[in-house]
Tab-separated table of C-alpha atoms in Angstrom:
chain	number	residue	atom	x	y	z
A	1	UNK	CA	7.000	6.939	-17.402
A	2	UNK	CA	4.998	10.310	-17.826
A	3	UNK	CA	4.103	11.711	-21.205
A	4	UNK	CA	7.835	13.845	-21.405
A	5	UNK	CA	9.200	10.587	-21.070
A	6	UNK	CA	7.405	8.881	-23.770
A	7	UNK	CA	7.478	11.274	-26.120
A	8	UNK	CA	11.422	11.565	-25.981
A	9	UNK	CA	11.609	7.922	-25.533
A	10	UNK	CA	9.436	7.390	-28.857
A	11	UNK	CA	11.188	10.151	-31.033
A	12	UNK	CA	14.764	8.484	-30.015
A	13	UNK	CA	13.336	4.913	-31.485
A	14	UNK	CA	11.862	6.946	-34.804
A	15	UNK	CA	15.354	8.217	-35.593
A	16	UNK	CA	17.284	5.270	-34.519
A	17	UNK	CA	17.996	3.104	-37.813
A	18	UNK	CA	15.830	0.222	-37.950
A	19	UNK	CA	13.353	1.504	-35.854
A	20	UNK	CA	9.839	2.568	-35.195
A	21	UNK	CA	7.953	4.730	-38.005
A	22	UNK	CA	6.517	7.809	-36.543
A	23	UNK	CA	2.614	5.514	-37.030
A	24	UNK	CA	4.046	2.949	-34.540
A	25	UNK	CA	5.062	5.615	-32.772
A	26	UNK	CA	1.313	7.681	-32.188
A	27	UNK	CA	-0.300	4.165	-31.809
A	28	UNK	CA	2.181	3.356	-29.021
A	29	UNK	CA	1.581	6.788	-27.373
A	30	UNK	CA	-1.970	6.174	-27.504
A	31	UNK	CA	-2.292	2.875	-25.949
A	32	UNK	CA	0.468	3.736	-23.330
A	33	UNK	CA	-2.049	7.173	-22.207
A	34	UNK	CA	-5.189	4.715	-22.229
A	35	UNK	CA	-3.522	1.976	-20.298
A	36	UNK	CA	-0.909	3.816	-18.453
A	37	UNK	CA	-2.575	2.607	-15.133
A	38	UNK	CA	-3.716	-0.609	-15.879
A	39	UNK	CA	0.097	-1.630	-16.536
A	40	UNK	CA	1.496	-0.039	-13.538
A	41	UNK	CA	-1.236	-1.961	-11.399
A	42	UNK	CA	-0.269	-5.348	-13.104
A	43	UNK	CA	3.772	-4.718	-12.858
A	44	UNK	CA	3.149	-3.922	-9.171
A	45	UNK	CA	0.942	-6.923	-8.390
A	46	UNK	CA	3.406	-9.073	-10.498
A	47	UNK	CA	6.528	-7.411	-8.365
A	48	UNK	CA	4.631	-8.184	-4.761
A	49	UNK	CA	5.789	-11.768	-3.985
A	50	UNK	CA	4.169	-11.532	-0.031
A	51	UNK	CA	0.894	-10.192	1.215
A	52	UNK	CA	-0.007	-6.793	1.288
A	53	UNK	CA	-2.114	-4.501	3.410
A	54	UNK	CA	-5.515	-3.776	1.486
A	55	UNK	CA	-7.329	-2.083	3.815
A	56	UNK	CA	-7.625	-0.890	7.804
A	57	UNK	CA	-10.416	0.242	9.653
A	58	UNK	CA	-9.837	0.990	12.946
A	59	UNK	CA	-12.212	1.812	16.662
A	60	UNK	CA	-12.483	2.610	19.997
A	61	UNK	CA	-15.172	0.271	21.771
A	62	UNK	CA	-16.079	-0.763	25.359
A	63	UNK	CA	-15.212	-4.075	26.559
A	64	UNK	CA	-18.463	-5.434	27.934
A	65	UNK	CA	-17.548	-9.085	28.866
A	66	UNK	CA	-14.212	-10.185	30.118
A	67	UNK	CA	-12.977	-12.822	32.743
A	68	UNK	CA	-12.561	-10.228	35.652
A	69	UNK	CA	-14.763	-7.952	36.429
A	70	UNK	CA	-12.658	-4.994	36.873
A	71	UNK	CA	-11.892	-5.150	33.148
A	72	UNK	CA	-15.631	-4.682	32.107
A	73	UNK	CA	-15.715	-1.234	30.603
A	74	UNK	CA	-12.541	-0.620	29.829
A	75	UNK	CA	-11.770	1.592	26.813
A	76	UNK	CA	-10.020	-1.067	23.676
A	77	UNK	CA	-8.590	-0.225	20.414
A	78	UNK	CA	-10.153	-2.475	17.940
A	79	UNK	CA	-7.902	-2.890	14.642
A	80	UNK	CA	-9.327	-4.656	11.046
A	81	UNK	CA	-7.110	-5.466	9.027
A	82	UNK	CA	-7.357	-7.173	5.267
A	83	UNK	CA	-4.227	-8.463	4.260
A	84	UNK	CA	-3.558	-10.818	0.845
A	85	UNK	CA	-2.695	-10.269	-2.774
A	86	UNK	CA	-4.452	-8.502	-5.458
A	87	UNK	CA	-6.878	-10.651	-7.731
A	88	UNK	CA	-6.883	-13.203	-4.730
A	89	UNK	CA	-9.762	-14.184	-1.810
A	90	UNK	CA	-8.096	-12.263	1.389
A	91	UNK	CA	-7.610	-13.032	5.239
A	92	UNK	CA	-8.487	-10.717	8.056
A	93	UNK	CA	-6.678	-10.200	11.046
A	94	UNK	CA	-8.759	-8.490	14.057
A	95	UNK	CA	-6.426	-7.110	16.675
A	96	UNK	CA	-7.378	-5.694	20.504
A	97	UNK	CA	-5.384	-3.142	22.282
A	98	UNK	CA	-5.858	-2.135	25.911
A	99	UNK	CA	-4.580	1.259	26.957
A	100	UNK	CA	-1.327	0.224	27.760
A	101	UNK	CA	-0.694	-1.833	24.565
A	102	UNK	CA	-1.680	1.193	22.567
A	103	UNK	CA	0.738	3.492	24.472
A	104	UNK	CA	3.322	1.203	23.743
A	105	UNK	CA	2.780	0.484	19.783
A	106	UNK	CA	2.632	4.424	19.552
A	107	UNK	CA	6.159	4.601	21.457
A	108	UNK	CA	7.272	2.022	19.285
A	109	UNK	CA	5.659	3.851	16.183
A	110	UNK	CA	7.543	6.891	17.326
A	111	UNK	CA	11.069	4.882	17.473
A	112	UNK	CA	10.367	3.446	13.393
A	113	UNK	CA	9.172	7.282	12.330
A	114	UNK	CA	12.438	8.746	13.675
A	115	UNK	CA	14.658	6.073	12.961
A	116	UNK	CA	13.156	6.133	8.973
A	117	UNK	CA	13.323	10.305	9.269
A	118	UNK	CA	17.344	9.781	10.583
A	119	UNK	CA	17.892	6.961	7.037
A	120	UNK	CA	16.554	9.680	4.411
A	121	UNK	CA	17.758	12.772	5.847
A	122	UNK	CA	20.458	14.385	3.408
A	123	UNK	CA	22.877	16.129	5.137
């Protein structure tokens, strides 16, 4: 709710019978534009029953030991991700991509953008 909002929404309750005085009203205002974000961050982490994704960092290293030798220096994608719910101790997930397995996410990330773009398109 922005400020617009509340305002209208408060002056509706001051003129409806039996409700707010226009006191109530300022105080209400005033603790809604203090805590405005506070609330919204609480209703959110209150609405998120599953994990979410807190953070991702993200590199490009050199493998320098593998089982075969042909796959020492290699170029690998090295994803970090922090997953878990707000106010809670989280997990991390460490993922490695070859060259091939990144082509094929990004093909795959390609499919979801365009099938998402097709959904909220208005015609």
């Amino acid at each position: 709710m922005d400020l617009n909002q509340l305002e209208a929404f408060l002056t509706a309750q001051t003129k409806k019978q039996g409700g707010i005085t226009s006191d109530q009203a300022a105080v209400i205002a005033k603790f809604w534009k203090n805590h405005r974000v506070k609330i919204r961050e609480s209703l959110v982490n209150q609405s998120c029953w599953d994990n979410v994704l807190k953070n991702m960092n993200w590199r490009v290293d050199l493998k320098s030991q593998s089982r075969h030798v042909d796959q020492i220096n290699t170029p690998v994608a090295i994803v970090e991700m922090e997953l878990g719910k707000y106010g809670q101790e989280s997990e991390f997930l460490c993922l490695e991509f070859d060259e091939a397995k990144v082509s094929q996410m990004l093909k795959k990330l390609t499919e979801i953008e365009e099938s998402m773009t097709a959904l909220t398109q208005t015609t």
